[in-house]
Amino acid sequence: EIYLANEIEDPAKPALQKIRTHRPLSPEDRLALAKYIVILWKRTPRGRDRVAHYLPEVAAEVRSDLHAELAELESEHPELAVRIANFRTKAEEAIAEQTRNPSPEIWHKSIESWNSPKVVDALLSMNWTFLHSSKVQFLTGDNPVFFFEHEGIGKQDSEHSQPLSSSHALWASRRPS
């Protein structure tokens, strides 16, 4: 929560204030807002489900990399073969346990913005249009960041929308503004 407050939410506040007062955003404001949006996307129940879905694939990569490194270490230091074998067994048990029953720390680490530079860049590459309504309120829910998941946000036809307040929303696409 401290990380989110200091590194994500506080830097986004000036951008959100500019949007509310209809002032243009600087490149720094856009970057802070893009990181904020990506974190909002990842912090949802659906974000937790995405992490759980990809965890077996990530665990397989970690396992493969670890086995390769241990094999190299063992070839360089055959005298450590027993210790390396014991470590390999413990690592296998830990990977299997985290795959079956992931700790909250795995999801928390996946939320950090440095884990998603391509998503932030894709969002920044879109044309942003801010919608304002003094009559109709924009609504939000458990998943405030909307885009068509089959499309993602990196393709030419991708769109993204999200309420930023009850009277302001962001619509992003690659169409001309």
Short mmCIF file of N, CA and C in Angstrom, two decimals:
data_model
loop_
_atom_site.label_atom_id
_atom_site.label_comp_id
_atom_site.label_asym_id
_atom_site.label_seq_id
_atom_site.Cartn_x
_atom_site.Cartn_y
_atom_site.Cartn_z
N GLU A 1 0.83 -1.20 0.00
CA GLU A 1 0.00 0.00 0.00
C GLU A 1 0.87 1.26 0.00
N ILE A 2 1.99 1.21 0.72
CA ILE A 2 2.90 2.37 0.74
C ILE A 2 3.46 2.61 -0.65
N TYR A 3 3.88 1.52 -1.31
CA TYR A 3 4.39 1.64 -2.67
C TYR A 3 3.34 2.26 -3.58
N LEU A 4 2.12 1.75 -3.52
CA LEU A 4 1.06 2.26 -4.39
C LEU A 4 0.77 3.73 -4.12
N ALA A 5 0.73 4.09 -2.84
CA ALA A 5 0.46 5.49 -2.49
C ALA A 5 1.57 6.42 -2.98
N ASN A 6 2.82 6.05 -2.72
CA ASN A 6 3.94 6.94 -3.02
C ASN A 6 4.38 6.91 -4.49
N GLU A 7 4.34 5.74 -5.09
CA GLU A 7 4.89 5.59 -6.43
C GLU A 7 3.86 5.65 -7.55
N ILE A 8 2.60 5.44 -7.23
CA ILE A 8 1.58 5.39 -8.28
C ILE A 8 0.51 6.46 -8.09
N GLU A 9 -0.14 6.45 -6.93
CA GLU A 9 -1.28 7.36 -6.72
C GLU A 9 -0.85 8.82 -6.59
N ASP A 10 0.16 9.11 -5.77
CA ASP A 10 0.60 10.51 -5.61
C ASP A 10 1.06 11.13 -6.93
N PRO A 11 1.90 10.43 -7.73
CA PRO A 11 2.30 11.03 -9.01
C PRO A 11 1.13 11.25 -9.99
N ALA A 12 0.06 10.47 -9.85
CA ALA A 12 -1.08 10.61 -10.76
C ALA A 12 -2.03 11.74 -10.34
N LYS A 13 -1.97 12.18 -9.10
CA LYS A 13 -2.90 13.20 -8.61
C LYS A 13 -2.86 14.49 -9.43
N PRO A 14 -1.67 15.04 -9.77
CA PRO A 14 -1.68 16.27 -10.59
C PRO A 14 -2.36 16.07 -11.95
N ALA A 15 -2.16 14.92 -12.57
CA ALA A 15 -2.82 14.65 -13.86
C ALA A 15 -4.33 14.60 -13.69
N LEU A 16 -4.79 13.92 -12.66
CA LEU A 16 -6.23 13.83 -12.42
C LEU A 16 -6.82 15.21 -12.13
N GLN A 17 -6.09 16.03 -11.40
CA GLN A 17 -6.56 17.39 -11.12
C GLN A 17 -6.62 18.22 -12.40
N LYS A 18 -5.64 18.07 -13.28
CA LYS A 18 -5.66 18.79 -14.55
C LYS A 18 -6.86 18.36 -15.40
N ILE A 19 -7.17 17.08 -15.38
CA ILE A 19 -8.32 16.59 -16.15
C ILE A 19 -9.60 17.21 -15.60
N ARG A 20 -9.73 17.26 -14.29
CA ARG A 20 -10.94 17.83 -13.67
C ARG A 20 -11.10 19.31 -13.99
N THR A 21 -9.97 20.00 -14.17
CA THR A 21 -10.02 21.44 -14.45
C THR A 21 -9.79 21.75 -15.93
N HIS A 22 -9.82 20.71 -16.77
CA HIS A 22 -9.77 20.84 -18.23
C HIS A 22 -8.48 21.51 -18.72
N ARG A 23 -7.37 21.14 -18.09
CA ARG A 23 -6.07 21.64 -18.53
C ARG A 23 -5.30 20.53 -19.23
N PRO A 24 -4.40 20.87 -20.15
CA PRO A 24 -3.66 19.84 -20.88
C PRO A 24 -2.66 19.10 -19.99
N LEU A 25 -2.40 17.86 -20.36
CA LEU A 25 -1.45 17.04 -19.61
C LEU A 25 -0.07 17.15 -20.25
N SER A 26 0.95 17.17 -19.41
CA SER A 26 2.33 17.12 -19.89
C SER A 26 2.69 15.65 -20.16
N PRO A 27 3.79 15.41 -20.85
CA PRO A 27 4.23 14.01 -21.03
C PRO A 27 4.42 13.28 -19.69
N GLU A 28 4.91 14.00 -18.69
CA GLU A 28 5.09 13.40 -17.36
C GLU A 28 3.74 13.04 -16.74
N ASP A 29 2.75 13.90 -16.93
CA ASP A 29 1.40 13.62 -16.42
C ASP A 29 0.83 12.37 -17.09
N ARG A 30 1.01 12.28 -18.41
CA ARG A 30 0.50 11.11 -19.15
C ARG A 30 1.15 9.83 -18.66
N LEU A 31 2.46 9.87 -18.44
CA LEU A 31 3.17 8.68 -17.95
C LEU A 31 2.66 8.28 -16.56
N ALA A 32 2.52 9.25 -15.67
CA ALA A 32 2.02 8.95 -14.32
C ALA A 32 0.60 8.38 -14.39
N LEU A 33 -0.23 8.94 -15.25
CA LEU A 33 -1.60 8.45 -15.38
C LEU A 33 -1.64 7.06 -16.02
N ALA A 34 -0.78 6.81 -16.99
CA ALA A 34 -0.72 5.49 -17.62
C ALA A 34 -0.33 4.43 -16.60
N LYS A 35 0.66 4.72 -15.77
CA LYS A 35 1.06 3.77 -14.72
C LYS A 35 -0.08 3.54 -13.74
N TYR A 36 -0.78 4.59 -13.39
CA TYR A 36 -1.93 4.50 -12.49
C TYR A 36 -3.01 3.60 -13.09
N ILE A 37 -3.29 3.78 -14.37
CA ILE A 37 -4.31 2.98 -15.05
C ILE A 37 -3.91 1.51 -15.08
N VAL A 38 -2.65 1.23 -15.39
CA VAL A 38 -2.19 -0.16 -15.44
C VAL A 38 -2.31 -0.80 -14.06
N ILE A 39 -1.98 -0.06 -13.02
CA ILE A 39 -2.12 -0.61 -11.66
C ILE A 39 -3.59 -0.87 -11.35
N LEU A 40 -4.48 0.04 -11.74
CA LEU A 40 -5.92 -0.19 -11.54
C LEU A 40 -6.37 -1.46 -12.24
N TRP A 41 -5.85 -1.69 -13.43
CA TRP A 41 -6.19 -2.89 -14.20
C TRP A 41 -5.70 -4.15 -13.49
N LYS A 42 -4.52 -4.07 -12.90
CA LYS A 42 -3.93 -5.25 -12.28
C LYS A 42 -4.46 -5.54 -10.87
N ARG A 43 -5.00 -4.53 -10.18
CA ARG A 43 -5.43 -4.69 -8.79
C ARG A 43 -6.83 -5.26 -8.63
N THR A 44 -7.47 -5.62 -9.69
CA THR A 44 -8.84 -6.11 -9.63
C THR A 44 -8.88 -7.61 -9.36
N PRO A 45 -10.06 -8.12 -8.99
CA PRO A 45 -10.18 -9.58 -8.88
C PRO A 45 -9.79 -10.29 -10.19
N ARG A 46 -10.15 -9.69 -11.31
CA ARG A 46 -9.77 -10.27 -12.60
C ARG A 46 -8.25 -10.28 -12.77
N GLY A 47 -7.58 -9.25 -12.25
CA GLY A 47 -6.11 -9.21 -12.30
C GLY A 47 -5.50 -10.35 -11.51
N ARG A 48 -6.06 -10.64 -10.36
CA ARG A 48 -5.59 -11.77 -9.56
C ARG A 48 -5.79 -13.08 -10.33
N ASP A 49 -6.94 -13.21 -11.01
CA ASP A 49 -7.21 -14.40 -11.81
C ASP A 49 -6.21 -14.55 -12.95
N ARG A 50 -5.84 -13.42 -13.59
CA ARG A 50 -4.86 -13.47 -14.68
C ARG A 50 -3.52 -14.00 -14.18
N VAL A 51 -3.10 -13.54 -13.01
CA VAL A 51 -1.84 -14.01 -12.43
C VAL A 51 -1.92 -15.51 -12.17
N ALA A 52 -3.00 -15.96 -11.58
CA ALA A 52 -3.17 -17.38 -11.29
C ALA A 52 -3.17 -18.20 -12.58
N HIS A 53 -3.77 -17.66 -13.63
CA HIS A 53 -3.84 -18.37 -14.91
C HIS A 53 -2.43 -18.59 -15.49
N TYR A 54 -1.59 -17.57 -15.43
CA TYR A 54 -0.26 -17.65 -16.03
C TYR A 54 0.79 -18.24 -15.10
N LEU A 55 0.45 -18.45 -13.85
CA LEU A 55 1.43 -18.95 -12.89
C LEU A 55 2.06 -20.28 -13.29
N PRO A 56 1.32 -21.28 -13.76
CA PRO A 56 1.98 -22.53 -14.17
C PRO A 56 3.01 -22.32 -15.29
N GLU A 57 2.69 -21.45 -16.23
CA GLU A 57 3.63 -21.16 -17.33
C GLU A 57 4.89 -20.48 -16.80
N VAL A 58 4.71 -19.51 -15.91
CA VAL A 58 5.85 -18.81 -15.32
C VAL A 58 6.67 -19.78 -14.46
N ALA A 59 5.99 -20.63 -13.70
CA ALA A 59 6.68 -21.62 -12.86
C ALA A 59 7.52 -22.56 -13.73
N ALA A 60 7.00 -22.95 -14.88
CA ALA A 60 7.76 -23.83 -15.77
C ALA A 60 9.02 -23.14 -16.28
N GLU A 61 8.92 -21.84 -16.59
CA GLU A 61 10.09 -21.08 -17.03
C GLU A 61 11.11 -20.97 -15.91
N VAL A 62 10.65 -20.68 -14.70
CA VAL A 62 11.55 -20.57 -13.56
C VAL A 62 12.24 -21.91 -13.32
N ARG A 63 11.46 -22.98 -13.37
CA ARG A 63 12.01 -24.33 -13.16
C ARG A 63 13.09 -24.62 -14.21
N SER A 64 12.79 -24.34 -15.47
CA SER A 64 13.74 -24.61 -16.55
C SER A 64 15.02 -23.80 -16.37
N ASP A 65 14.88 -22.51 -16.08
CA ASP A 65 16.06 -21.66 -15.87
C ASP A 65 16.88 -22.13 -14.67
N LEU A 66 16.20 -22.50 -13.61
CA LEU A 66 16.89 -22.96 -12.41
C LEU A 66 17.66 -24.24 -12.68
N HIS A 67 17.01 -25.18 -13.37
CA HIS A 67 17.68 -26.45 -13.68
C HIS A 67 18.92 -26.21 -14.55
N ALA A 68 18.81 -25.31 -15.50
CA ALA A 68 19.96 -25.00 -16.36
C ALA A 68 21.10 -24.40 -15.54
N GLU A 69 20.78 -23.47 -14.67
CA GLU A 69 21.82 -22.85 -13.84
C GLU A 69 22.44 -23.85 -12.88
N LEU A 70 21.62 -24.72 -12.30
CA LEU A 70 22.16 -25.73 -11.37
C LEU A 70 23.02 -26.75 -12.10
N ALA A 71 22.63 -27.11 -13.31
CA ALA A 71 23.44 -28.05 -14.11
C ALA A 71 24.80 -27.44 -14.43
N GLU A 72 24.79 -26.17 -14.78
CA GLU A 72 26.05 -25.47 -15.07
C GLU A 72 26.92 -25.40 -13.82
N LEU A 73 26.30 -25.06 -12.70
CA LEU A 73 27.04 -24.99 -11.44
C LEU A 73 27.63 -26.35 -11.07
N GLU A 74 26.85 -27.38 -11.27
CA GLU A 74 27.31 -28.73 -10.93
C GLU A 74 28.46 -29.17 -11.83
N SER A 75 28.40 -28.78 -13.11
CA SER A 75 29.50 -29.15 -14.01
C SER A 75 30.79 -28.40 -13.66
N GLU A 76 30.64 -27.18 -13.15
CA GLU A 76 31.81 -26.40 -12.75
C GLU A 76 32.35 -26.83 -11.39
N HIS A 77 31.45 -27.34 -10.53
CA HIS A 77 31.83 -27.72 -9.16
C HIS A 77 31.23 -29.08 -8.81
N PRO A 78 31.78 -30.15 -9.36
CA PRO A 78 31.21 -31.48 -9.10
C PRO A 78 31.23 -31.86 -7.62
N GLU A 79 32.10 -31.26 -6.86
CA GLU A 79 32.16 -31.56 -5.42
C GLU A 79 30.91 -31.08 -4.67
N LEU A 80 30.11 -30.23 -5.30
CA LEU A 80 28.87 -29.73 -4.69
C LEU A 80 27.63 -30.49 -5.15
N ALA A 81 27.80 -31.61 -5.80
CA ALA A 81 26.69 -32.35 -6.41
C ALA A 81 25.60 -32.69 -5.40
N VAL A 82 25.96 -33.13 -4.21
CA VAL A 82 24.96 -33.53 -3.21
C VAL A 82 24.19 -32.29 -2.73
N ARG A 83 24.90 -31.21 -2.46
CA ARG A 83 24.23 -29.98 -2.01
C ARG A 83 23.32 -29.43 -3.10
N ILE A 84 23.77 -29.48 -4.34
CA ILE A 84 22.97 -28.99 -5.46
C ILE A 84 21.72 -29.86 -5.63
N ALA A 85 21.87 -31.16 -5.49
CA ALA A 85 20.71 -32.06 -5.60
C ALA A 85 19.69 -31.76 -4.50
N ASN A 86 20.17 -31.52 -3.28
CA ASN A 86 19.26 -31.18 -2.17
C ASN A 86 18.55 -29.85 -2.45
N PHE A 87 19.31 -28.89 -2.97
CA PHE A 87 18.71 -27.60 -3.28
C PHE A 87 17.67 -27.75 -4.39
N ARG A 88 17.99 -28.55 -5.40
CA ARG A 88 17.07 -28.78 -6.51
C ARG A 88 15.76 -29.36 -5.99
N THR A 89 15.84 -30.33 -5.08
CA THR A 89 14.65 -30.95 -4.51
C THR A 89 13.82 -29.93 -3.74
N LYS A 90 14.47 -29.13 -2.92
CA LYS A 90 13.74 -28.10 -2.15
C LYS A 90 13.12 -27.05 -3.08
N ALA A 91 13.85 -26.68 -4.12
CA ALA A 91 13.32 -25.70 -5.07
C ALA A 91 12.11 -26.26 -5.80
N GLU A 92 12.18 -27.53 -6.20
CA GLU A 92 11.03 -28.17 -6.86
C GLU A 92 9.81 -28.16 -5.96
N GLU A 93 10.02 -28.47 -4.69
CA GLU A 93 8.91 -28.48 -3.73
C GLU A 93 8.31 -27.08 -3.59
N ALA A 94 9.17 -26.07 -3.51
CA ALA A 94 8.69 -24.69 -3.36
C ALA A 94 7.93 -24.23 -4.61
N ILE A 95 8.45 -24.55 -5.78
CA ILE A 95 7.78 -24.16 -7.03
C ILE A 95 6.42 -24.85 -7.12
N ALA A 96 6.39 -26.15 -6.79
CA ALA A 96 5.12 -26.89 -6.84
C ALA A 96 4.11 -26.31 -5.86
N GLU A 97 4.56 -25.98 -4.66
CA GLU A 97 3.65 -25.42 -3.65
C GLU A 97 3.13 -24.06 -4.08
N GLN A 98 3.99 -23.20 -4.61
CA GLN A 98 3.55 -21.87 -5.04
C GLN A 98 2.63 -21.95 -6.25
N THR A 99 2.79 -22.97 -7.07
CA THR A 99 1.90 -23.15 -8.21
C THR A 99 0.52 -23.61 -7.74
N ARG A 100 0.51 -24.52 -6.76
CA ARG A 100 -0.76 -25.03 -6.21
C ARG A 100 -1.46 -23.99 -5.35
N ASN A 101 -0.68 -23.31 -4.52
CA ASN A 101 -1.24 -22.40 -3.52
C ASN A 101 -0.37 -21.13 -3.48
N PRO A 102 -0.53 -20.25 -4.46
CA PRO A 102 0.35 -19.08 -4.53
C PRO A 102 0.18 -18.14 -3.33
N SER A 103 1.30 -17.64 -2.87
CA SER A 103 1.25 -16.68 -1.76
C SER A 103 0.77 -15.33 -2.30
N PRO A 104 0.16 -14.53 -1.45
CA PRO A 104 -0.27 -13.19 -1.90
C PRO A 104 0.89 -12.35 -2.43
N GLU A 105 2.09 -12.63 -1.97
CA GLU A 105 3.27 -11.87 -2.41
C GLU A 105 3.47 -11.97 -3.93
N ILE A 106 3.13 -13.09 -4.52
CA ILE A 106 3.29 -13.24 -5.97
C ILE A 106 2.37 -12.26 -6.69
N TRP A 107 1.12 -12.17 -6.27
CA TRP A 107 0.20 -11.23 -6.88
C TRP A 107 0.64 -9.79 -6.61
N HIS A 108 1.05 -9.51 -5.37
CA HIS A 108 1.48 -8.15 -5.03
C HIS A 108 2.66 -7.71 -5.89
N LYS A 109 3.62 -8.60 -6.08
CA LYS A 109 4.78 -8.24 -6.91
C LYS A 109 4.37 -8.04 -8.37
N SER A 110 3.37 -8.80 -8.84
CA SER A 110 2.95 -8.65 -10.22
C SER A 110 2.27 -7.30 -10.47
N ILE A 111 1.77 -6.68 -9.42
CA ILE A 111 1.08 -5.40 -9.56
C ILE A 111 2.04 -4.26 -9.86
N GLU A 112 3.24 -4.33 -9.34
CA GLU A 112 4.17 -3.20 -9.47
C GLU A 112 4.35 -2.81 -10.94
N SER A 113 4.35 -1.51 -11.19
CA SER A 113 4.31 -1.00 -12.56
C SER A 113 5.54 -1.40 -13.38
N TRP A 114 6.68 -1.60 -12.75
CA TRP A 114 7.87 -1.97 -13.52
C TRP A 114 7.70 -3.33 -14.17
N ASN A 115 6.69 -4.09 -13.77
CA ASN A 115 6.43 -5.39 -14.39
C ASN A 115 5.67 -5.27 -15.70
N SER A 116 5.25 -4.09 -16.09
CA SER A 116 4.38 -3.94 -17.27
C SER A 116 4.80 -2.79 -18.18
N PRO A 117 6.08 -2.65 -18.50
CA PRO A 117 6.46 -1.50 -19.35
C PRO A 117 5.81 -1.52 -20.73
N LYS A 118 5.58 -2.71 -21.29
CA LYS A 118 4.96 -2.78 -22.62
C LYS A 118 3.51 -2.33 -22.57
N VAL A 119 2.81 -2.63 -21.49
CA VAL A 119 1.42 -2.22 -21.35
C VAL A 119 1.36 -0.70 -21.20
N VAL A 120 2.24 -0.14 -20.37
CA VAL A 120 2.29 1.32 -20.19
C VAL A 120 2.60 1.98 -21.54
N ASP A 121 3.60 1.46 -22.27
CA ASP A 121 3.96 2.03 -23.57
C ASP A 121 2.81 1.94 -24.57
N ALA A 122 2.09 0.81 -24.57
CA ALA A 122 0.95 0.65 -25.50
C ALA A 122 -0.13 1.68 -25.18
N LEU A 123 -0.39 1.89 -23.90
CA LEU A 123 -1.39 2.87 -23.49
C LEU A 123 -0.95 4.28 -23.88
N LEU A 124 0.32 4.59 -23.68
CA LEU A 124 0.83 5.91 -24.04
C LEU A 124 0.82 6.15 -25.56
N SER A 125 0.88 5.08 -26.34
CA SER A 125 0.90 5.24 -27.80
C SER A 125 -0.48 5.53 -28.38
N MET A 126 -1.50 5.46 -27.55
CA MET A 126 -2.87 5.70 -28.01
C MET A 126 -3.19 7.20 -27.96
N ASN A 127 -4.20 7.59 -28.73
CA ASN A 127 -4.72 8.96 -28.65
C ASN A 127 -5.70 9.00 -27.49
N TRP A 128 -5.50 9.94 -26.60
CA TRP A 128 -6.35 10.05 -25.41
C TRP A 128 -7.36 11.17 -25.61
N THR A 129 -8.62 10.86 -25.36
CA THR A 129 -9.68 11.85 -25.38
C THR A 129 -10.37 11.81 -24.02
N PHE A 130 -10.51 12.96 -23.41
CA PHE A 130 -11.18 13.03 -22.12
C PHE A 130 -12.61 13.48 -22.32
N LEU A 131 -13.51 12.71 -21.78
CA LEU A 131 -14.93 13.00 -21.89
C LEU A 131 -15.40 13.65 -20.61
N HIS A 132 -16.26 14.66 -20.74
CA HIS A 132 -16.80 15.35 -19.57
C HIS A 132 -18.31 15.44 -19.72
N SER A 133 -18.99 15.19 -18.62
CA SER A 133 -20.44 15.32 -18.62
C SER A 133 -20.87 15.99 -17.33
N SER A 134 -21.67 17.03 -17.47
CA SER A 134 -22.23 17.68 -16.28
C SER A 134 -23.62 17.13 -15.98
N LYS A 135 -24.15 16.28 -16.87
CA LYS A 135 -25.51 15.76 -16.69
C LYS A 135 -25.54 14.27 -16.36
N VAL A 136 -24.72 13.49 -17.03
CA VAL A 136 -24.71 12.05 -16.85
C VAL A 136 -23.47 11.66 -16.05
N GLN A 137 -23.62 10.75 -15.12
CA GLN A 137 -22.46 10.32 -14.33
C GLN A 137 -21.85 9.06 -14.93
N PHE A 138 -20.53 9.04 -14.94
CA PHE A 138 -19.81 7.84 -15.35
C PHE A 138 -19.76 6.90 -14.17
N LEU A 139 -19.99 5.63 -14.42
CA LEU A 139 -20.02 4.62 -13.36
C LEU A 139 -18.80 3.74 -13.45
N THR A 140 -18.42 3.16 -12.33
CA THR A 140 -17.32 2.22 -12.30
C THR A 140 -17.73 1.00 -11.49
N GLY A 141 -16.86 0.01 -11.47
CA GLY A 141 -17.16 -1.21 -10.73
C GLY A 141 -15.87 -1.90 -10.33
N ASP A 142 -15.93 -3.24 -10.23
CA ASP A 142 -14.76 -4.02 -9.82
C ASP A 142 -13.64 -3.96 -10.84
N ASN A 143 -13.96 -3.66 -12.07
CA ASN A 143 -12.96 -3.63 -13.13
C ASN A 143 -13.09 -2.31 -13.89
N PRO A 144 -12.51 -1.22 -13.35
CA PRO A 144 -12.72 0.10 -13.94
C PRO A 144 -12.02 0.30 -15.28
N VAL A 145 -11.01 -0.49 -15.57
CA VAL A 145 -10.24 -0.34 -16.81
C VAL A 145 -10.85 -1.27 -17.84
N PHE A 146 -11.46 -0.68 -18.88
CA PHE A 146 -12.13 -1.52 -19.88
C PHE A 146 -11.41 -1.47 -21.22
N PHE A 147 -11.19 -2.64 -21.76
CA PHE A 147 -10.77 -2.83 -23.14
C PHE A 147 -11.20 -4.23 -23.53
N PHE A 148 -11.28 -4.49 -24.82
CA PHE A 148 -11.65 -5.81 -25.28
C PHE A 148 -10.45 -6.73 -25.09
N GLU A 149 -10.57 -7.70 -24.19
CA GLU A 149 -9.43 -8.54 -23.85
C GLU A 149 -8.88 -9.30 -25.05
N HIS A 150 -9.75 -9.74 -25.96
CA HIS A 150 -9.25 -10.46 -27.13
C HIS A 150 -8.42 -9.56 -28.03
N GLU A 151 -8.62 -8.25 -27.91
CA GLU A 151 -7.91 -7.28 -28.73
C GLU A 151 -6.67 -6.74 -28.01
N GLY A 152 -6.75 -6.64 -26.68
CA GLY A 152 -5.65 -6.03 -25.94
C GLY A 152 -5.63 -4.53 -26.16
N ILE A 153 -4.50 -3.90 -25.85
CA ILE A 153 -4.38 -2.46 -26.11
C ILE A 153 -3.23 -2.15 -27.05
N GLY A 154 -2.57 -3.17 -27.58
CA GLY A 154 -1.43 -2.93 -28.44
C GLY A 154 -1.72 -2.97 -29.92
N LYS A 155 -2.94 -3.30 -30.31
CA LYS A 155 -3.26 -3.43 -31.73
C LYS A 155 -3.87 -2.14 -32.28
N GLN A 156 -3.88 -2.03 -33.59
CA GLN A 156 -4.39 -0.83 -34.25
C GLN A 156 -5.84 -0.53 -33.89
N ASP A 157 -6.67 -1.55 -33.75
CA ASP A 157 -8.09 -1.35 -33.47
C ASP A 157 -8.42 -1.33 -31.98
N SER A 158 -7.41 -1.37 -31.14
CA SER A 158 -7.65 -1.40 -29.69
C SER A 158 -8.27 -0.11 -29.20
N GLU A 159 -9.10 -0.25 -28.19
CA GLU A 159 -9.69 0.90 -27.49
C GLU A 159 -9.62 0.64 -26.00
N HIS A 160 -9.60 1.71 -25.26
CA HIS A 160 -9.60 1.63 -23.81
C HIS A 160 -10.53 2.72 -23.30
N SER A 161 -11.31 2.42 -22.29
CA SER A 161 -12.11 3.47 -21.66
C SER A 161 -12.17 3.22 -20.17
N GLN A 162 -12.34 4.32 -19.45
CA GLN A 162 -12.45 4.19 -18.00
C GLN A 162 -12.89 5.50 -17.38
N PRO A 163 -13.78 5.38 -16.40
CA PRO A 163 -14.16 6.59 -15.66
C PRO A 163 -13.00 7.03 -14.77
N LEU A 164 -12.78 8.33 -14.73
CA LEU A 164 -11.76 8.88 -13.84
C LEU A 164 -12.41 9.57 -12.64
N SER A 165 -13.65 9.94 -12.81
CA SER A 165 -14.47 10.50 -11.74
C SER A 165 -15.92 10.34 -12.20
N SER A 166 -16.85 10.82 -11.42
CA SER A 166 -18.25 10.70 -11.83
C SER A 166 -18.57 11.58 -13.04
N SER A 167 -17.73 12.58 -13.30
CA SER A 167 -18.00 13.48 -14.42
C SER A 167 -16.96 13.43 -15.54
N HIS A 168 -15.90 12.64 -15.37
CA HIS A 168 -14.84 12.56 -16.36
C HIS A 168 -14.47 11.12 -16.66
N ALA A 169 -14.18 10.87 -17.94
CA ALA A 169 -13.74 9.53 -18.35
C ALA A 169 -12.66 9.69 -19.42
N LEU A 170 -11.87 8.66 -19.54
CA LEU A 170 -10.85 8.60 -20.57
C LEU A 170 -11.28 7.60 -21.63
N TRP A 171 -11.15 8.00 -22.88
CA TRP A 171 -11.32 7.08 -24.00
C TRP A 171 -10.02 7.16 -24.79
N ALA A 172 -9.38 6.01 -24.99
CA ALA A 172 -8.11 5.97 -25.72
C ALA A 172 -8.25 5.00 -26.89
N SER A 173 -7.72 5.41 -28.04
CA SER A 173 -7.73 4.56 -29.23
C SER A 173 -6.60 5.02 -30.13
N ARG A 174 -6.44 4.36 -31.22
CA ARG A 174 -5.42 4.78 -32.20
C ARG A 174 -6.06 5.53 -33.37
N ARG A 175 -7.32 5.81 -33.25
CA ARG A 175 -8.00 6.63 -34.25
C ARG A 175 -7.60 8.08 -34.05
N PRO A 176 -7.68 8.88 -35.10
CA PRO A 176 -7.40 10.31 -34.90
C PRO A 176 -8.36 10.91 -33.87
N SER A 177 -7.87 11.81 -33.08
CA SER A 177 -8.70 12.42 -32.04
C SER A 177 -9.84 13.19 -32.67
#
